[in-house]
Structure formats: structure tokens, C-alpha cells
Amino acid sequence: MQDFQSILDNIHKAARKQTAKGKVADYIPELSAVDPDKFGMTVLDSTKNVHSTGDAKENFSIQSISKVLALSMAMSHVGEKLWERVGVEPSGDPFNHLSLLEMENGIPRNPLINAGAIIVCDILVSRLENPTSAFLEYIRDIAGDSTIVYDEKVAKSEKRTGFRNYAAANLIKSFGNLENDVETVLDFYFHSCSLSMSCEQLVKVFYIFMNRGKCLRNNAHLTLSQVKRINAIMLTCGFYDEAGEFAFEVGLPGKSGVGGGIVALLPNKFCVATWAPGLNEKGNSKLGMWALEKLTTETGLSIF
Amino acid sequence: MQDFQSILDNIHKAARKQTAKGKVADYIPELSAVDPDKFGMTVLDSTKNVHSTGDAKENFSIQSISKVLALSMAMSHVGEKLWERVGVEPSGDPFNHLSLLEMENGIPRNPLINAGAIIVCDILVSRLENPTSAFLEYIRDIAGDSTIVYDEKVAKSEKRTGFRNYAAANLIKSFGNLENDVETVLDFYFHSCSLSMSCEQLVKVFYIFMNRGKCLRNNAHLTLSQVKRINAIMLTCGFYDEAGEFAFEVGLPGKSGVGGGIVALLPNKFCVATWAPGLNEKGNSKLGMWALEKLTTETGLSIF
Amino acid sequence: MQDFQSILDNIHKAARKQTAKGKVADYIPELSAVDPDKFGMTVLDSTKNVHSTGDAKENFSIQSISKVLALSMAMSHVGEKLWERVGVEPSGDPFNHLSLLEMENGIPRNPLINAGAIIVCDILVSRLENPTSAFLEYIRDIAGDSTIVYDEKVAKSEKRTGFRNYAAANLIKSFGNLENDVETVLDFYFHSCSLSMSCEQLVKVFYIFMNRGKCLRNNAHLTLSQVKRINAIMLTCGFYDEAGEFAFEVGLPGKSGVGGGIVALLPNKFCVATWAPGLNEKGNSKLGMWALEKLTTETGLSIF
Amino acid sequence: MQDFQSILDNIHKAARKQTAKGKVADYIPELSAVDPDKFGMTVLDSTKNVHSTGDAKENFSIQSISKVLALSMAMSHVGEKLWERVGVEPSGDPFNHLSLLEMENGIPRNPLINAGAIIVCDILVSRLENPTSAFLEYIRDIAGDSTIVYDEKVAKSEKRTGFRNYAAANLIKSFGNLENDVETVLDFYFHSCSLSMSCEQLVKVFYIFMNRGKCLRNNAHLTLSQVKRINAIMLTCGFYDEAGEFAFEVGLPGKSGVGGGIVALLPNKFCVATWAPGLNEKGNSKLGMWALEKLTTETGLSIF
């Protein structure tokens, strides 16, 4: 058994001394107002013990991390049929997502880029009475935590400025790969991204991906095959165009969000969440990546 | 003086024998319902005489031809400043218009592709109290014809299915190159494309481009320099990705629309409009292009 | 009859006062060594009179202007069959020519971009015993001037640094659209670009494009239809990604080269060549374009 | 300890019953002549025991698998400086590799696509007296097997038909990212791809990537950090545009070649090679992928 707590405490101490913290996302007021000095980190190990340091109990906007959860819920509804409408390969494309979408006839590369996540949301909209509340219930149920909420202000701000997502959704619609109204799908999409959670809450949800589909209360939410699929996608597509760098430095399947959060996991071993609002130039949390590299180096726990 | 009338009559006769008429646009019901056998053609010569044949008095949806008129109105408002927001070069791109728009940071290649026309509409929305009615008045004034109207059914159908235009407008907006609401701009854009006119009406409007900016009643609507600019753009960008072929076969500046209309002109000599609903695979009227080639070959009147 | 001589003399005087002359091409030593103050201009009118000013008798490297002449020779050999292997539409692409070539399966957009000219050269290599000398004879014959030569130093320098052309030729070859060896075709291609001519020689050759295919000695080199085709291509594709701007400012079919030369023509009226080594940021002669704009404005002779 | 031998024997038996074997590469005669029914598989475990089945001792053309070995040799020479000239991210691009290379100024996405491997070869050419023989010695040394050879016929055939590689190398050269002659670099590149090895030889070489950089004779060839880097790249970029699918189905870092070979490994646990000449539509060995999926499923040994 690793002594996760002392490792986390050491990382936290070292993190405080880091001066290059990256740049807080500023495209909506709710994100730009976040204190850049925040730093939280939580490990949930295979014995279900929680180890935390810093601001690990404080909520932040999980943003794109929610894409993994929407994917998880959609897979539990439609299984492998999902791949008829979205791919499983890295997009490898730092800038021109719409170009690729256009050239590939409205089939997004994978469900962790915006265009792909919009399709995942469309699938849920088609299958759920009230997707926004059903998705929240799904997350709360996995986490066993009914205090998890959307940040309505964030959802509204995203909607007001999300022209690129509107462009993507309309382009997908023009190719016939969107079943519902653009407005309805994006309303759900923006809500899903606005989930407000802490590091401690995040590891409780992502525990299902390290624990073969079963949550802390031992309920099965996904099959082992579905978990492998989602982990494989996180590893190859979870970090925008920095997947290769993250695979080298950290070596874990994971997902980041522009709110500064990152979750990652080693199957059967542990699940970890970090939060540090400053982003590197690729849009991933600078201190978060640094902290995860420290963790895997010091514990020797990575896939490589 | 050419005997335009007998040439037109001969073309009409020959046109009736043509069997390969192309395919009528079918993406909205209003266009797909048009009789594919319609054929009209009108020449307005430099002595202001009108020569017509076939269905030249019948209204059709002028569609993209309206882009030239919106450009004309915008140039009379903002002049060469327009080129800060849209280019003057051919897009050379048959399929992936959004890709190019994305790679060039929301600056469309020219004002005769959809993305460029959306910006032209945005400019007019910013400057006119009620752009939809002001634009109609502008056209009516040039033509000296108050019977010209929008086809509201066409405008509504376009709006309901225009996902690709919504994608373009939102992408432009995401680059900060759209001043007004996407919805407001596209509402005007779809109206402008829904103008319903006959060949005889079209030549009366386009007379300003062959007559150094002055209409039939001799009012100046554009400067000579503005007319040259618009004619140059029509020549290089007026026929989707068939500009080079049209320049060879017809050799006149012009503009086509998916409603089957084409207008073209030889400065100081004549202005011509054709209408034949069947389109070739590039989206230009098949018989229209054929008729214009006949006209320039028989009269020897082209720019080459 | 226009008094071309006095117009040319005035342009020359005004040209001397221009300070912003652009930047001389510097990718090979032979071009970078050219005196940036050189300025020559020649008009050949419909009565076969030659009017010159400045350095109109001095030779320069015609570079891409030769693409029109290779196209002309290839059309006289294979006619419209040429279009099975190369398009007639503007590429509209300022930077990524290979991308377009790759996406369009090795069919270049038009014969005036490098990739297209390489295919034109391939066609001539397949049909001529010794293409390099045969092409030179063809040019000399049209001009009635046996003093025209290649600049072997330029050809060698181009070959030594022409990696992008090697890339294009190999890419075309990989798509099966090159019949001969890459090395053989490029050797001819680089020679053709190295033609060394003066403004006065250029107008004598390009006279065939203003005179319905017949040269000064009245021999037919092209059919009227072929001339129209070539003129249409020059108008839409002759100025890299500045075709639209040139069509507006000058309004004549023409072709430029990075050696600072431009040739243009008005069918049945006149043919004009300019030489000024400084280029604008699009690679076209800065003073050349300015001089041509002056000429068409002062004479009122343009296609618009 | 897994009973690898019986698992391999079972896979071999099941493989013989598979009828959909994919399509043997046919772009050069040497590859197209290979018997499509060949099937070999070898596992080298952490106790240095070798387990084989089928045609595991038979040589085949390792093709792109050699890219990992060239990368390994280059990293041992220049370390992390290598990443100044080539990226570490998936290209995500099934078809237009040159487009991406052009848009990204001659910096290939990663060292396992052709363009990236050409740069790796260029680095070795700059540092080695005789790269072709030095590379062979490097491989022989790691494997402790002096019988490994190039297949000169394959190297020559590749060179004769490798127009796309010539295009890539010239494009890279045009961006200044190639230090040596295109011809010299490609000669080495084609040789490296022509390495002829058996499954049993391959696992002996790739043992260094599962064993922290040390070969079977315990000599250190790479640092642990370099091994992690190479494994991360294999995982995200090793299977053309099927990296995501392979990560899901097999869940191991690995590399495939069009000769039908695949090598993969689980750090500290085992290294495996398969050979089955038939390829799926993405260019990866069909039976090889199937066999590796069986192996990881039955042993439970994968990174997920």
C-alpha cells in the first residue's frame, strides 16, 4: 500500500512554491473570477480510502470532464451502437475542429471533443424525458452524493458565448447526424459542462472507471468492456492535443477541463483528481499535470 | 447593332430541343415544385431596348443572385471599407467552405459565397433601421418597379433547413466578425435570397452594372470604381467553383442562383438574364449556361 | 487610336517617383542580384506597332509567365484532352497547394499553378523528342526571334532549391498523374521557367493571345477557342491568390512571374508587358500592377 | 505466472479457423508474394522465457515496426532534443498526411508516421558514419543476434515506388527541417523498413521497451524516461488511425507494419510479436490484432 497521504502533502507543499501557474480561462466571467492560487488533490485508492490535500473539498466547474460522464451514461443506454455516430480515434487537431468535421461528413472523431460530446448529448436527449435532471441524478447516484449541482450562471454564460458550439451543432445537423433541435441539445450540453464538483466528489464518480464499472456502493453502472472502451478513449483523446505528452508524463487515462480540473485513474489501483485553475497553452491545468507527474513518478504507479 | 431578338428566338427554339436539362434544386419544397421545362431569356441593350423570349416575364426565386445586390447596397453605404471584413478572391473550394473560413479566421473569401454574403447582410443590418424592407425598396428603386416582392414561403423554408448557414454565421460570430445577432442577420439573409423576380426585372436591376452605376432612369447608384469592383468579383467568383469554366464558355461577369437564374453583362453593351430551373452538378443552370454561350458566340460579344 | 507612347512615357516618369517598390525575390542568387530600380514597359497594339519605355529591351527571368506558353504548346498538341489531367478553376489557395493536390487526388486546380504546370510539362515530355529545345524553338518561332534563350544558371539554381516542386511532382506521381520520371519532367519545367526575355520580346509572343491565335507573321498557332480558353484561365488564375484584385485594378487577362514581369492583353486591342523586380506580398510585381492599372484607367481599355 | 504457451497454442488453433484474413499488401512484388496463411506469434515473458507458436521463426518484412527502433537509436543519440524537429501527438489523419505536414510547417506530428520517421533517419544520417550498417549493428546488438539482415530487394522496390515518401521528404526539406540530401536520407529510410525479422527476433529487440531500457544481456540501451516516452508514443500513435481502437481491443503499447507484423508489450510483464500478412482496411494485420485481443483478454494482462 502506498502512503498516498504523505505523497499528496509533499506535492501540495511543492505546488505552493511553483510560480509558473498558467493562465485562468477567461472566456466567461464565472471562470475568470476563480482564484488562480487554488490547489486541491484527492486520491481514492482500491481500499476505498480517500486522501486529500489543499482545496480538495471546494467546488469548481468541471467543464469537459463531464464529457466522460455523458459518454458513460450514453453507453449504458445504447452500448456500442454509439460508434455509428461518433469515432474513437484522436482528432490530432489543435485548431480546426470544424474542418475535420466537415471533411468527415459530420462524424466527429471521438466523444471527448466538443462535436462528439454534442452527439452524445443528442443521444441522451432522444432517450431521456428530462435529460438535464436525469443526467444530474445519474451523477449523484454514482457518487452517492445528492449535493452535486449545476452552476446555472456558468451554463448561461457558456450558452451566450458558445458560437463555436452552435456552429458545430448546426454543421452536424446539416449532415443529418443530429436527431433533436440544436437549441435543445446545446441547452443540455451547456448544462452538463456546468457541473460544479470538488476533487473529492470527482474521484467518487470516476471510481467506476477504475473499479470495472462498479461504484463505491458496489452497484454496476457499466460493463467491464464499456469501462475499457472509455478508459482507452480517455488515454488517447482525453487531453485535447496533448494526449501524447500526458501519456508520457503521467501515463494514466484521464480527462481535463478548462475549469482547471483533471481526473485520472489506474485500473484497480487508484483514482485521482486535481484542481488548479491556471492552464497551459494547450488548455490543460499546468499545476494539475505537474502534480500528476509527481504522483506517478513517486508511486511508480502508471501504465508504463 | 446586333439583332438580339432573332438571336434570342433562335436560342429559345434550340433550347426546347435540349433534352439534358439538369436537376431542379430540391432541398426546399418551393424550389423542387418548379416546372423543369421553364425557359426564359431577356437582353437589355445599351439603347435601353428590352428583348425577351420564352418565360421571361415569369417570376422565379433569384436566390444567390441577390448576393450581388446586397453587395451593391453595402458598397454604396460603406465603400471599400467592406474589404476589411471579407475578401475579393475566388474560394476555389467546391466543398469545404467552413474549413477555409476556419483557417482564415472568420474572413470569408469573397462576398458571393454564403459566408461572405452573411457578412454583407450584417453590414446592412448595422446600418439600416429595417434592412428587410429597405433592401426591397433599394431593388424596387433601381428597377423602377414596385411590384418586386419577397417570397415569404421560400424565406421560411430556407430558414428551417439552413443549418449550414447557421453554422457559418456562428463560426463567423465566434471570430468576432459578426456585429449583430446570428438570428437577425440570417433572417435578413434568407429574405434577401427569397426575392422573386423575372428575367425582365433582373436585367433592369443589373443594368446599373453595365451602365457605370446608373439605372435606366439615369440615377447614379454606384461609382464607376464600385461597378468595376463588383464586375471583377462576379467574373472571378460568380459561379461557385465553375468560374473558370464560365469565363471560358461565356466570358462575361455574371451571377447564378440555385433557382435556375443567371444574370450576366458586357459593360456598356448589354445585360442578359436567363432562367431554366435544371442545374448542372456544380449548381449552375445547365440550359442557362448553354444559352449564354450561344449568345456570346453568335454576337461575338464577350470580354475575350 | 490611343496614343500609347505618351501614356507609357508618363507612367515611366511617375514610376520613377514611386518609393514603395516591393521586395525582389531572393530564393535564388540569380534573382536576388537584379537591380530593384529596373522598370520597363511595352505595348504592342492591334496595328502591330510597338511602344516602349524604360528598360523594355532588357532581358529578365520570365519565370511563371512561361506557364502560359507551355500551356499554349501543350494545347496545340492535345487540345481539350488536357483537361482530363488538370482543372481550369482558381485554386484560391494562398499557402497549402500540396494539401489541395492531395485532397483532389493529384489533379491540380489549373495549369498556372506549379503543380498544374508540371503536368503540362509532363505532357510535352511525352510528346516531344527533346522538349527543352523544342519548347525554345516554339517560343522563338512565335516571336520570330531566334535570340531568345534559357538562362542555364537560373535553371540550375531553381533545380537545386526546388524542393517544393519535387514534393509536388512526386505527389502527382504517387497518384499516377505523371507519365514520365520526376527528374526528367522537372528538368524541363525548371528550364521553361528560366526563359530570359525582354518586355519587347514578351509582347511579341503573347500577341497570339490578343490576335485570335495568330502571330505577328500571321501564322496560326492556336484556334480561337483555345485562345479564349487560355485567356479565361489567365483572367481567373493568372495572379496567384490576387486574381480578384488584379481583375478589379487592371481588368485584363494576364500572367505574372516572380522575376517581376507581367504580361496582359485586351483581345483585338493590345498586348502589354511590364518589368519591375520588386514584388508585393502576394508575389506579383508591385510597380507592374500599378503601371497596368494606370494604363487601363488612362486608356479606358479594360474588359470592364 | 501465466501459462503463455497453452494460450498461444489455443490462439494458433483458433486462428487457423478464421476465414476473414484481410488483404496482403500489394504495392511492391516482394510483399504481395507472401503466403496469406502464415501465422506466427511469440511471447517473451519477464523471466526471459520465449513461448512461440506457428511460423514464429520465419522472417518477414518488419516495415514500419522499424520506426520504433530508429526512434530508439536516435533518442539514445540526441535525447529529448529530438522533439524540436518532430511532435509526440497522434496525427489523427487517415489520408492527408502531407496536408498536415504543410500546415504545420514541416514538423511531422510524431516519429511513427512516415514523415516523422524520415526526420528520425535524417538525425541518424547526420550522426553516423554509415547509418545503414550502424543501424543494423544496433539492432543485432540489442537482439544479440548477428543473423538479422536487410532485404535489399524490398529496399529497392520501396525506393522505386516510394513517390509519396519522396514528396514528404522534399516538403520537409523545403521547410528547412531536413539536414541531409533527400536521396541519402530516403536510402537509409527504405533500408530500415526492409529489415527482415521473425517474431522471435522481434520480441528480443522489443524486450528493452518492457524491461526499462535493458536488453536480454542486461545492457542499458535507453533510460527509463526514454522508454516511457517511446511506449507512450507507441500507445497513442502506433497503429496509424486505429490507435484508439487498438488501445480498446488490446490495450498495450505497440507498433504494426504493412508486412503483417505487430509487436506490443506490457511493461515489466511481457513482450509479444505476431505475424499474419493479411491487413484490415486501416493497414494493420487483421489476425494479428485479433490474436493480441485474445491474449490480453485471456491473460487479463493489459494496461486497462
PDB file of C-alpha atoms in Angstrom, chain B residues 62-63 66-67 70 121 132 135 150 155 187-196:
ATOM      1  CA  ILE B  62     -33.367  34.576 -57.629  1.00  0.00           C
ATOM      2  CA  GLN B  63     -31.511  33.032 -54.656  1.00  0.00           C
ATOM      3  CA  SER B  66     -29.345  38.590 -54.629  1.00  0.00           C
ATOM      4  CA  LYS B  67     -25.824  38.463 -53.162  1.00  0.00           C
ATOM      5  CA  ALA B  70     -26.797  43.123 -51.254  1.00  0.00           C
ATOM      6  CA  CYS B 121     -26.071  41.314 -44.647  1.00  0.00           C
ATOM      7  CA  THR B 132     -35.522  43.637 -44.997  1.00  0.00           C
ATOM      8  CA  PHE B 135     -33.321  46.263 -49.235  1.00  0.00           C
ATOM      9  CA  TYR B 150     -40.007  38.516 -51.343  1.00  0.00           C
ATOM     10  CA  ALA B 155     -37.612  32.537 -46.845  1.00  0.00           C
ATOM     11  CA  ASP B 187     -33.445  36.360 -41.065  1.00  0.00           C
ATOM     12  CA  PHE B 188     -32.457  39.188 -43.409  1.00  0.00           C
ATOM     13  CA  TYR B 189     -30.123  36.912 -45.382  1.00  0.00           C
ATOM     14  CA  PHE B 190     -32.839  34.322 -46.025  1.00  0.00           C
ATOM     15  CA  HIS B 191     -35.245  37.086 -47.035  1.00  0.00           C
ATOM     16  CA  SER B 192     -32.765  38.573 -49.492  1.00  0.00           C
ATOM     17  CA  CYS B 193     -32.320  35.166 -51.163  1.00  0.00           C
ATOM     18  CA  SER B 194     -36.068  34.761 -51.456  1.00  0.00           C
ATOM     19  CA  LEU B 195     -36.511  37.705 -53.845  1.00  0.00           C
ATOM     20  CA  SER B 196     -38.899  36.671 -56.571  1.00  0.00           C
TER      21      SER B 196
END
